[in-house]
XYZ file of C-alpha atoms in Angstrom:
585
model
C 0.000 0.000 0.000
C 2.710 2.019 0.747
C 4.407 1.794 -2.683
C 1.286 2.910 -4.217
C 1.290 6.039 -2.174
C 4.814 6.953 -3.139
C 5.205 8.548 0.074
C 2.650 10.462 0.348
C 1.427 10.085 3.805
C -1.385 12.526 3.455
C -2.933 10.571 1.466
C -6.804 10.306 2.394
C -6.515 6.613 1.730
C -3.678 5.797 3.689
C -5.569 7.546 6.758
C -8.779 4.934 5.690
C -6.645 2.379 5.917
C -4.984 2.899 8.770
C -7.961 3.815 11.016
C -9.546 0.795 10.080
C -6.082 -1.258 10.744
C -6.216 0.181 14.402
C -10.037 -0.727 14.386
C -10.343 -4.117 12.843
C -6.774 -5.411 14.979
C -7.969 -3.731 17.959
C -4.740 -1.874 18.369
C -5.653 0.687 21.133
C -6.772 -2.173 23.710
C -3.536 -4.053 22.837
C -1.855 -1.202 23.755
C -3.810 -0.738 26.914
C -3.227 -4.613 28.247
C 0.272 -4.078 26.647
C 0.655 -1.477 29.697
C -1.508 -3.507 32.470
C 0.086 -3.209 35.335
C 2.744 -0.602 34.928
C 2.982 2.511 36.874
C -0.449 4.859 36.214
C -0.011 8.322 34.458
C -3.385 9.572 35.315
C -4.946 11.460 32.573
C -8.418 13.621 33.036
C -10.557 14.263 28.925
C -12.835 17.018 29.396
C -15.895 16.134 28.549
C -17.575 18.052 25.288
C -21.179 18.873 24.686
C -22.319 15.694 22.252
C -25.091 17.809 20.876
C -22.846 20.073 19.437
C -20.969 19.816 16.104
C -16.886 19.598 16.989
C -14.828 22.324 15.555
C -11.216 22.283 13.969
C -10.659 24.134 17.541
C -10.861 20.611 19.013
C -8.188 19.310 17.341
C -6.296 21.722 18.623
C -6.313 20.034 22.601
C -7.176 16.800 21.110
C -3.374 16.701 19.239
C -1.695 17.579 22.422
C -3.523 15.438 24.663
C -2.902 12.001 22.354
C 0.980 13.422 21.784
C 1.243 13.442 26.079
C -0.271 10.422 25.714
C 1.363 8.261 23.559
C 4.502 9.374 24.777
C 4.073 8.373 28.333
C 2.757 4.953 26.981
C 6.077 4.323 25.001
C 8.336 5.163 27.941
C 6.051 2.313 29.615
C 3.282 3.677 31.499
C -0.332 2.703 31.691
C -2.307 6.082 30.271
C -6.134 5.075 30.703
C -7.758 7.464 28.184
C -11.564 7.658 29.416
C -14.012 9.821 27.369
C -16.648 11.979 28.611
C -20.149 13.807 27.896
C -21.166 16.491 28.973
C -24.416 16.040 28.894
C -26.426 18.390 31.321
C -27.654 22.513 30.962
C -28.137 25.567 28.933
C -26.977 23.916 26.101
C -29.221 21.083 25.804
C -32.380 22.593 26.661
C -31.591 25.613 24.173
C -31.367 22.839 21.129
C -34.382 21.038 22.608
C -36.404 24.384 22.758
C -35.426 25.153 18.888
C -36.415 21.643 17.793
C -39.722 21.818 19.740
C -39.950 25.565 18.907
C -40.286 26.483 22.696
C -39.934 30.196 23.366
C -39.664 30.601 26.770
C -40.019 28.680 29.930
C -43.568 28.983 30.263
C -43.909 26.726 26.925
C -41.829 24.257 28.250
C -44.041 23.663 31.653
C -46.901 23.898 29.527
C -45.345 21.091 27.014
C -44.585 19.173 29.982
C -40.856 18.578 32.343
C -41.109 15.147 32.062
C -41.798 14.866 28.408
C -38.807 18.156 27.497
C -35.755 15.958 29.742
C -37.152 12.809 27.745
C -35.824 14.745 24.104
C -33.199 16.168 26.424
C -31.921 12.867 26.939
C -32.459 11.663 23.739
C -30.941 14.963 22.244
C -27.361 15.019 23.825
C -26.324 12.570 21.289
C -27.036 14.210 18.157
C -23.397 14.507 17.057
C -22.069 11.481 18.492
C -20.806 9.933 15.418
C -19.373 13.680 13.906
C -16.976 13.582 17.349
C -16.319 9.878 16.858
C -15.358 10.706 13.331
C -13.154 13.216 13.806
C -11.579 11.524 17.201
C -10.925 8.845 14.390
C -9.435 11.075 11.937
C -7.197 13.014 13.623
C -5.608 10.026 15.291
C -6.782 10.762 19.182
C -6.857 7.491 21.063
C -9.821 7.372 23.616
C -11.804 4.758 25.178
C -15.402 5.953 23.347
C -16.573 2.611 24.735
C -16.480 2.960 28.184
C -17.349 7.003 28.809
C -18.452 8.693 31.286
C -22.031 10.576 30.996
C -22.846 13.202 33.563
C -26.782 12.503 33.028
C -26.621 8.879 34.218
C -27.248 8.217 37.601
C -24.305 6.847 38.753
C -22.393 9.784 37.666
C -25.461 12.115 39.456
C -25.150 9.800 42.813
C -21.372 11.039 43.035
C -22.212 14.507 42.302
C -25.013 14.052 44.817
C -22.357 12.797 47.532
C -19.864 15.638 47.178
C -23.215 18.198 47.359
C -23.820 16.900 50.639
C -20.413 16.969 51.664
C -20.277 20.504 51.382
C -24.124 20.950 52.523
C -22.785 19.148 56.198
C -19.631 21.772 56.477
C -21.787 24.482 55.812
C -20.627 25.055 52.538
C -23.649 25.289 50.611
C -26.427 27.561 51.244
C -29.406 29.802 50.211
C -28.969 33.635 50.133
C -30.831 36.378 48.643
C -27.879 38.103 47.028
C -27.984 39.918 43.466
C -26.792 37.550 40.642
C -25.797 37.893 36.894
C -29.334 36.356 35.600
C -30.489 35.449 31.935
C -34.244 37.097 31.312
C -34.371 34.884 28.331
C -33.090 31.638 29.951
C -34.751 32.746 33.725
C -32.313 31.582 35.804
C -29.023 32.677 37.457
C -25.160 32.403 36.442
C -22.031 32.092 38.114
C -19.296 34.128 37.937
C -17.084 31.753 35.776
C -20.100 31.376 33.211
C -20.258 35.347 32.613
C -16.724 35.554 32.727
C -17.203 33.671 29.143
C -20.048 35.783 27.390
C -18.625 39.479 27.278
C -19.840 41.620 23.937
C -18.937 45.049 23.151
C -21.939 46.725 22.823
C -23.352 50.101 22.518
C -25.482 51.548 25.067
C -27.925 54.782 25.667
C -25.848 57.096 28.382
C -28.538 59.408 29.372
C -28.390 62.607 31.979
C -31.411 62.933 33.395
C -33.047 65.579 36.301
C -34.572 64.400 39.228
C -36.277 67.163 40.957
C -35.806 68.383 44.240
C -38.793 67.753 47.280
C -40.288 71.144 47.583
C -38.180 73.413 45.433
C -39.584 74.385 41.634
C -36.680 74.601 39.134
C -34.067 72.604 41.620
C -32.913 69.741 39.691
C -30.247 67.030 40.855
C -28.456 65.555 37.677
C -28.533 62.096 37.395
C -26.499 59.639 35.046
C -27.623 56.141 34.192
C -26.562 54.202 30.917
C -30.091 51.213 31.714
C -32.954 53.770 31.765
C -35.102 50.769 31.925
C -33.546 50.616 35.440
C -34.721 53.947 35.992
C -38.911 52.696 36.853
C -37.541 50.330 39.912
C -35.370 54.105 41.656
C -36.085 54.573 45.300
C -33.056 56.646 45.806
C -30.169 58.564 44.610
C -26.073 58.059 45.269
C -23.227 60.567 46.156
C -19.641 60.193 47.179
C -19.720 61.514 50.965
C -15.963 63.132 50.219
C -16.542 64.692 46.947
C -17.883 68.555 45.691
C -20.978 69.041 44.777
C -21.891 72.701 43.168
C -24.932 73.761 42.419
C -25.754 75.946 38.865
C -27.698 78.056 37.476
C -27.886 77.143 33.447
C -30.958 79.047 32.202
C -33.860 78.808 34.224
C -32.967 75.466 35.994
C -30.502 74.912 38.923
C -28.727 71.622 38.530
C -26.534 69.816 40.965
C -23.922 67.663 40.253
C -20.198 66.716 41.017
C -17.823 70.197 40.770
C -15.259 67.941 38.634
C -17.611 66.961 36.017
C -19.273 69.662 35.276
C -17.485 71.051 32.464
C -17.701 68.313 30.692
C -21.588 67.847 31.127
C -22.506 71.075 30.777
C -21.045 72.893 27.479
C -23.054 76.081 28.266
C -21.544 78.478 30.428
C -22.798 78.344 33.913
C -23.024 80.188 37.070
C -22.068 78.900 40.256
C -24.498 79.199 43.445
C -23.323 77.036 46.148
C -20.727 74.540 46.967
C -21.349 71.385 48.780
C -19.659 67.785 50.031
C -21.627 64.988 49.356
C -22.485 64.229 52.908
C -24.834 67.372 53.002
C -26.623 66.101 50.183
C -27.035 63.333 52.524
C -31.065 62.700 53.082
C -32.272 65.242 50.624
C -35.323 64.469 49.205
C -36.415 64.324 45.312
C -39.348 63.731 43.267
C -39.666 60.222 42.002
C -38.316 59.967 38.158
C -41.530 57.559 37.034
C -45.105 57.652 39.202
C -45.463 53.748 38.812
C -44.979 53.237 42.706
C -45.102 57.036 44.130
C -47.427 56.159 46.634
C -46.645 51.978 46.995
C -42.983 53.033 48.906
C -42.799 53.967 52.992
C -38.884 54.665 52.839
C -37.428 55.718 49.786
C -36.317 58.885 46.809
C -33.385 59.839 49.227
C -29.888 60.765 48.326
C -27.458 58.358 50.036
C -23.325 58.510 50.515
C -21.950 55.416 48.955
C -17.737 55.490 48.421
C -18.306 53.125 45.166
C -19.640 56.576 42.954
C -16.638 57.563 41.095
C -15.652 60.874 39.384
C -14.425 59.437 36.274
C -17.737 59.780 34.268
C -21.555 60.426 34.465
C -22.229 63.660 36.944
C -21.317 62.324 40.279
C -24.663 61.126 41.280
C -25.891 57.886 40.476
C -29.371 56.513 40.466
C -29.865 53.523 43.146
C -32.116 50.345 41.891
C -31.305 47.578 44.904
C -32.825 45.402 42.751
C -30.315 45.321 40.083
C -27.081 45.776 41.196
C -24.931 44.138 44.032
C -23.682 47.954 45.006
C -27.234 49.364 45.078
C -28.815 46.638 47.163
C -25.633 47.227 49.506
C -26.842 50.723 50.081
C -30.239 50.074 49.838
C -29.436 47.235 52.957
C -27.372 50.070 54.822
C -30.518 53.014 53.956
C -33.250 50.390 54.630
C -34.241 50.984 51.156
C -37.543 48.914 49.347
C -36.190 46.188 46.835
C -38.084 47.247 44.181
C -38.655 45.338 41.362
C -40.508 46.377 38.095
C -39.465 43.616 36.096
C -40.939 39.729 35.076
C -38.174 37.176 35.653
C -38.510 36.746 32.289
C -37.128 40.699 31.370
C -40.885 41.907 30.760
C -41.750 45.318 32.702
C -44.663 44.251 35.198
C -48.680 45.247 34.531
C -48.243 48.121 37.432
C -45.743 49.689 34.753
C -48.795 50.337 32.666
C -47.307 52.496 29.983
C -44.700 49.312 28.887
C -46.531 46.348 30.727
C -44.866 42.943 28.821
C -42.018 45.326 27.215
C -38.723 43.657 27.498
C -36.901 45.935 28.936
C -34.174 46.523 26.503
C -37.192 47.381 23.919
C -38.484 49.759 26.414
C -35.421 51.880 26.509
C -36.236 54.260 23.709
C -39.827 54.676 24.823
C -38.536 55.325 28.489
C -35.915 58.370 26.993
C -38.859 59.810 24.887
C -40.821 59.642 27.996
C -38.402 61.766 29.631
C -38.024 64.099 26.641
C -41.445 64.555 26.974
C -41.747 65.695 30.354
C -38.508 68.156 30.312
C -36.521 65.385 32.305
C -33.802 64.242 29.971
C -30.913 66.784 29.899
C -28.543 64.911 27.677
C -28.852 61.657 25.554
C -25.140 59.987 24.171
C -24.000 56.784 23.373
C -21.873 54.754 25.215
C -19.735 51.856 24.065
C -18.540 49.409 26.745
C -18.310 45.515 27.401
C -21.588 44.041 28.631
C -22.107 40.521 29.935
C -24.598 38.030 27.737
C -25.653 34.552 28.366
C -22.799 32.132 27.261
C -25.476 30.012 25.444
C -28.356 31.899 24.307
C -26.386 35.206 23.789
C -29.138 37.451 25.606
C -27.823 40.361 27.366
C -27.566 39.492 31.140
C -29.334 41.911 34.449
C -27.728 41.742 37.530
C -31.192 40.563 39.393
C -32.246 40.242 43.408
C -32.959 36.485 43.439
C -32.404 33.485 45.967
C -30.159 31.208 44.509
C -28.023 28.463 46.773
C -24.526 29.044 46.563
C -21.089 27.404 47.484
C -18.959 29.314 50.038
C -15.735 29.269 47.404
C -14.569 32.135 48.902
C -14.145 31.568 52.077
C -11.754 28.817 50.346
C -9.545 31.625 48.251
C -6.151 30.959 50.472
C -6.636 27.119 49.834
C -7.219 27.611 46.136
C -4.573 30.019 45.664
C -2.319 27.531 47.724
C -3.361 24.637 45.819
C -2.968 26.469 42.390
C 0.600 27.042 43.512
C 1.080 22.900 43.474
C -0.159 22.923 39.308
C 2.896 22.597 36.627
C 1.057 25.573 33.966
C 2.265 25.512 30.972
C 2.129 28.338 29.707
C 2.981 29.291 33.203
C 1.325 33.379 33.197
C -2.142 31.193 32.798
C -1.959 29.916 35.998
C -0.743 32.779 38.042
C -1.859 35.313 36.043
C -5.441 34.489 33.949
C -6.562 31.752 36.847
C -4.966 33.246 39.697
C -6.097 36.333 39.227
C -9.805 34.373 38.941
C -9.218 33.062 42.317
C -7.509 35.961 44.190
C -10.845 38.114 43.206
C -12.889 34.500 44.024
C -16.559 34.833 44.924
C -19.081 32.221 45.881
C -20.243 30.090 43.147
C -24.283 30.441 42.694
C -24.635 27.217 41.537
C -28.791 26.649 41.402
C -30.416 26.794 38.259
C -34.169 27.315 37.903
C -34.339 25.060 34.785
C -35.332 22.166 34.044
C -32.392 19.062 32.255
C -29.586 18.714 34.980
C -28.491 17.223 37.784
C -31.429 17.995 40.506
C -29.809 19.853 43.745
C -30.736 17.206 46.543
C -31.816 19.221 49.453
C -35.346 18.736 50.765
C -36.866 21.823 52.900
C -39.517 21.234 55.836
C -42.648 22.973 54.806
C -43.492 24.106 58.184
C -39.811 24.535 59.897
C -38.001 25.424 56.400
C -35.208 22.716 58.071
C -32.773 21.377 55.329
C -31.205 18.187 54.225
C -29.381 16.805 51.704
C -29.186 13.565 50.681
C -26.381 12.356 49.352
C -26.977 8.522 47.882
C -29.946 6.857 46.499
C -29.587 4.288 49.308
C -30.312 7.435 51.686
C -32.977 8.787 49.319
C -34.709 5.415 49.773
C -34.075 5.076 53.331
C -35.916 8.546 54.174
C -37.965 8.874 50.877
C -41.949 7.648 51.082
C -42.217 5.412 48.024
C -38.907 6.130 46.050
C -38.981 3.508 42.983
C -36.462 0.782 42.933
C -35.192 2.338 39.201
C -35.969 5.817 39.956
C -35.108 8.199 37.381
C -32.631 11.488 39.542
C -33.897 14.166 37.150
C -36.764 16.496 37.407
C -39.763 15.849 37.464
C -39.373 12.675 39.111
C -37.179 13.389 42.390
C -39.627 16.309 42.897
C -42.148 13.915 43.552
C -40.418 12.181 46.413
C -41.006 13.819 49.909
C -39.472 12.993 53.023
C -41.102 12.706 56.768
C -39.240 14.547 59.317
C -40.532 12.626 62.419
C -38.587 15.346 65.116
C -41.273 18.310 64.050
C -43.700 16.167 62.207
C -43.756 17.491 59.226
C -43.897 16.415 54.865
C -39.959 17.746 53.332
C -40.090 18.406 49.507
C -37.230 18.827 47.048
C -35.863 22.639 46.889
C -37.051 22.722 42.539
C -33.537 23.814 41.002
C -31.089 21.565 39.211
C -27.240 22.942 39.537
C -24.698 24.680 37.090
C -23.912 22.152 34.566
C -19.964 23.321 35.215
C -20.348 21.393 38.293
C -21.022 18.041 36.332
C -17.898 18.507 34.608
C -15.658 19.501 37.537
C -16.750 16.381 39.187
C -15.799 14.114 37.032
C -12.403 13.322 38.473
C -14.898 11.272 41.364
C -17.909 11.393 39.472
C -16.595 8.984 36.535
C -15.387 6.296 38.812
C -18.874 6.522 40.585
C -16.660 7.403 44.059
C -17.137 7.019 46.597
C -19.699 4.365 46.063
C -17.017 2.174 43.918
C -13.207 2.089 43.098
C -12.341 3.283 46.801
C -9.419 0.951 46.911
C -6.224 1.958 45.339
C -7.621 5.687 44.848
C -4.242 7.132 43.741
C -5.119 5.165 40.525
C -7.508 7.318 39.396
C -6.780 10.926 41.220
C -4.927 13.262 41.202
C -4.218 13.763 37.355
C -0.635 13.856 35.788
C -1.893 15.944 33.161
C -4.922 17.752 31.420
C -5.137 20.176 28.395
C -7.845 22.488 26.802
C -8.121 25.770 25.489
C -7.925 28.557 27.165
C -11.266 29.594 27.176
C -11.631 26.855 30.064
C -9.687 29.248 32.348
C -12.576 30.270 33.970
C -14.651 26.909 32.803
C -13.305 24.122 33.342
C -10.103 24.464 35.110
C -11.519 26.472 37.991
C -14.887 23.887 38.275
C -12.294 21.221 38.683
C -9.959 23.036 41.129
C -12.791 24.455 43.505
C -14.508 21.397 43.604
C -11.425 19.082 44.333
C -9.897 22.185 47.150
C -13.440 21.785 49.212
C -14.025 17.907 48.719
C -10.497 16.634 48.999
C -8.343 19.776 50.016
C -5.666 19.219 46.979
C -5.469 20.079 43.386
C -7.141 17.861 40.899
C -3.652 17.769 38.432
C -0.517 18.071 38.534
C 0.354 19.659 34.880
C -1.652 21.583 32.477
C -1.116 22.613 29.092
C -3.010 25.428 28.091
C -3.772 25.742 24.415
C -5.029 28.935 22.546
C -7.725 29.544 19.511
C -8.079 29.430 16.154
């Protein structure tokens, strides 16, 4: 065959031939038994989406991964190459919606949970055979026999077991806290997930005046680049150390910060009165929008908050505690409502009857006109900036006042940072400077979903007491559970049907309803693919830490850091050893 070719080894035929020569002598498991017991190099595949076509990006990872590989084999170790699915999330459901043409979440409980995870599950295959295919071509030896599938239940038993782990040492809990959160999706991210969906975008910066209680033509100016934000105001912002002036440009007086004023104002002005921002402190105003003037007991107050900067706007910014971590701070400190004018689902509510069912991005230009209208909008520019979007569906994200159970990761930052310190990174200004600046600015990982396809959070809540517990086996689940099925199903809605009888306060315990960040699935797997601890106890150094990973880079903040946090808090050390960190095409 080879004298036919002449030499030329790129030769589609000669890579037919030989793929089917490895296939049809069995050549990667002779190579495996070939290395049976021989020292382990440990070696960790990230798992890829299976409903999603593979890219010429894979083959980036996949090269270097089989060249690690095959080397260690030929100096005589055993490298077991397991493959993975990913098979859980955002990504699923999105195809699943599409194919059923599902618009929101609304259709999908009206189409039925049980009958969406069904074509979930049936769905996470689609490409199997185009990643097969190309695993094939490009040479990549991998055990596609024998993978490991995050939506099985062994694999969700494991995750359920390191869930309680971290539910018993306090770890994971429920707080009211405001989250990056996808209207069009309606749930919550993490941190690491928005880290990944960053557009440039261009944005309405708008100045608007917010008049003063009981003075006529006394106007503080206000800067806000969401005006959609601007229905949900109970209060305004001002640095406590910084100078205020107040003008006189025409017939108005305007107040705003002395350093910015020159370049808000282009018109000449006259100066009336200096102030600090901590005797702006208390003033009242006039609400900006009448929605809920008379609905509020505390609120349109001007607050001190050291976050307002002088770098752009006016100086004074518009406070919204429901949509923005630094505004509910002050609103917490000011005892401020929470208002919130928006539908999880980014429609304005029916109370907002001049854009009831708006999404809120659509009812930015009506909102500006509005103010137009009623002599209220001083200045209208663009501004161009970075803006998070869902990772999956592309929508822009809101920051959003939700409950959403998180993992305390940050009370763990010393013992990531010192565990990082342990990883080989190659290259090494990745790891200490990418991922550890990630970790040094680490916050907790909101980790519930309020979707439907993924692994089911196992903590059940007294309905009377509001007591927690999580359960982390399905022995447990039957042990406690009334009527749990011998071949139960541990997806949604089936585990929602199980309750538990706490016999101490007599009461029923139901299932808290969210399933967990799909980037948990995959940072399990280092346990969660050898179904541990339920199997392969003995002889754990076999299987964990790993000698070596690789994947792009864009896992910096995906998959490397799921895998590090969750091995730091289950089993205090880092999940591998050496990394090689490849870029993009």
């Amino acid at each position: 065959m080879l004298d036919e070719l002449k030499g030329d080894f790129s030769h589609p035929k000669l890579e037919e031939e030989i793929i089917e020569y490895w296939k049809n002598h069995g050549i990667f498991k002779k190579v495996q038994d070939s290395r049976a017991g021989k020292p382990e190099y440990i070696f960790f595949e990230g798992p890829p989406t299976a409903n999603g076509r593979p890219g010429v990006h894979h083959t980036i990872s996949r090269t270097l991964k089989d060249f690690v590989c095959r080397y260690k084999t030929m100096r005589g170790y055993h490298v077991a190459r397991k493959a993975g699915w990913d098979t859980h999330g955002l990504p699923v459901e999105i195809e699943v919606e599409k194919k059923l043409n599902l618009e929101k979440k609304s259709d999908v409980e009206a189409y039925g949970i049980d009958k969406f995870n069904k074509v979930c599950r049936e769905s996470v295959f689609t490409y199997k055979k185009d990643w097969e295919q190309l695993t094939e071509r490009i040479g990549y030896w991998l055990d596609l026999e024998n993978p490991y599938i995050t939506c099985e239940n062994y694999y969700i038993e494991s995750v359920w077991h390191i869930l309680a782990k971290l539910f018993n040492d306090d770890l994971l809990y429920k707080g009211h806290k405001i989250l990056p959160y996808c209207p069009r999706c309606e749930t919550g991210l993490s941190s690491h997930e928005v880290a990944q969906g960053y557009k440039e975008v261009s944005d309405p910066s708008i100045f608007i005046k917010a008049r003063v209680k009981g003075k006529e033509n006394v106007y503080f100016l206000v800067w806000t680049t969401t005006p959609w934000t601007l229905i949900s105001n109970v209060a305004l912002a001002v640095h406590p150390k910084a100078d205020y002036i107040r003008v006189k440009l025409g017939g108005d007086e305007l107040i705003l910060a002395e350093a910015l004023a020159n370049q808000v104002i282009k018109d000449e002005f006259e100066i009336l009165e200096r102030l600090k921002g901590r005797d702006l402190e208390l003033w009242e105003y006039e609400p900006i929008f009448p929605y809920y003037k008379d609905k509020l007991e505390k609120a349109y107050i001007v607050t001190n908050a050291d976050f307002v900067t002088l770098e752009d706007g006016s100086g004074i910014v518009h406070i919204a505690p429901a949509f923005g971590a630094d505004d509910y701070n002050v609103g917490q400190k000011y005892g401020l409502p929470v208002l919130q004018a928006v539908e999880p689902n980014g429609e304005l509510k029916e109370e907002v009857t001049d854009y009831a069912g708006m999404f809120i991005k659509d009812a930015d230009p009506l909102i500006i006109k509005n103010l137009k209208e009623r002599g209220l909008l001083f200045k209208k520019e663009k501004y161009v900036h970075n803006y998070p979007h869902c990772w999956r569906c592309k929508s822009p994200l809101v920051y959003y006042a939700r409950e959403s159970w998180y993992i305390g990761t940050s009370r763990f930052k010393d013992k990531l940072l010192e565990n990082n310190r342990t990883i080989n990174w190659v290259p090494p200004e990745i790891g200490f400077g990418r991922f550890g600046e990630w970790l040094e600015n680490n916050v907790d990982w909101a980790l519930s979903r309020e979707r439907y396809w993924g692994t089911p959070l196992p903590v059940w809540i007294g309905e009377k007491t509001g007591k927690q517990i999580a359960i982390g086996s399905v022995a447990e689940l039957k042990e406690k559970g009334e009527n749990v099925p011998e071949d139960i199903d541990l997806h949604k809605p089936y585990v929602d049907e199980i309750r538990i009888w706490n016999e101490e306060d007599q009461e029923w315990m139901y299932r808290t309803p969210e399933v967990i960040d799909a980037w948990f699935d995959s940072g399990a797997m280092p346990f969660a693919q050898h179904h541990y601890p339920f199997e392969n106890t003995e002889n754990w150094d076999k299987y964990f830490p790993a000698d070596f990973i690789s994947e792009g880079v864009d896992q910096t903040r995906g998959w490397f850091y799921s895998l590090v946090a969750i091995s730091s808090l289950y089993a205090g050390v880092a999940p591998f050893k050496n990394i090689i960190v490849c870029g993009h095409i």
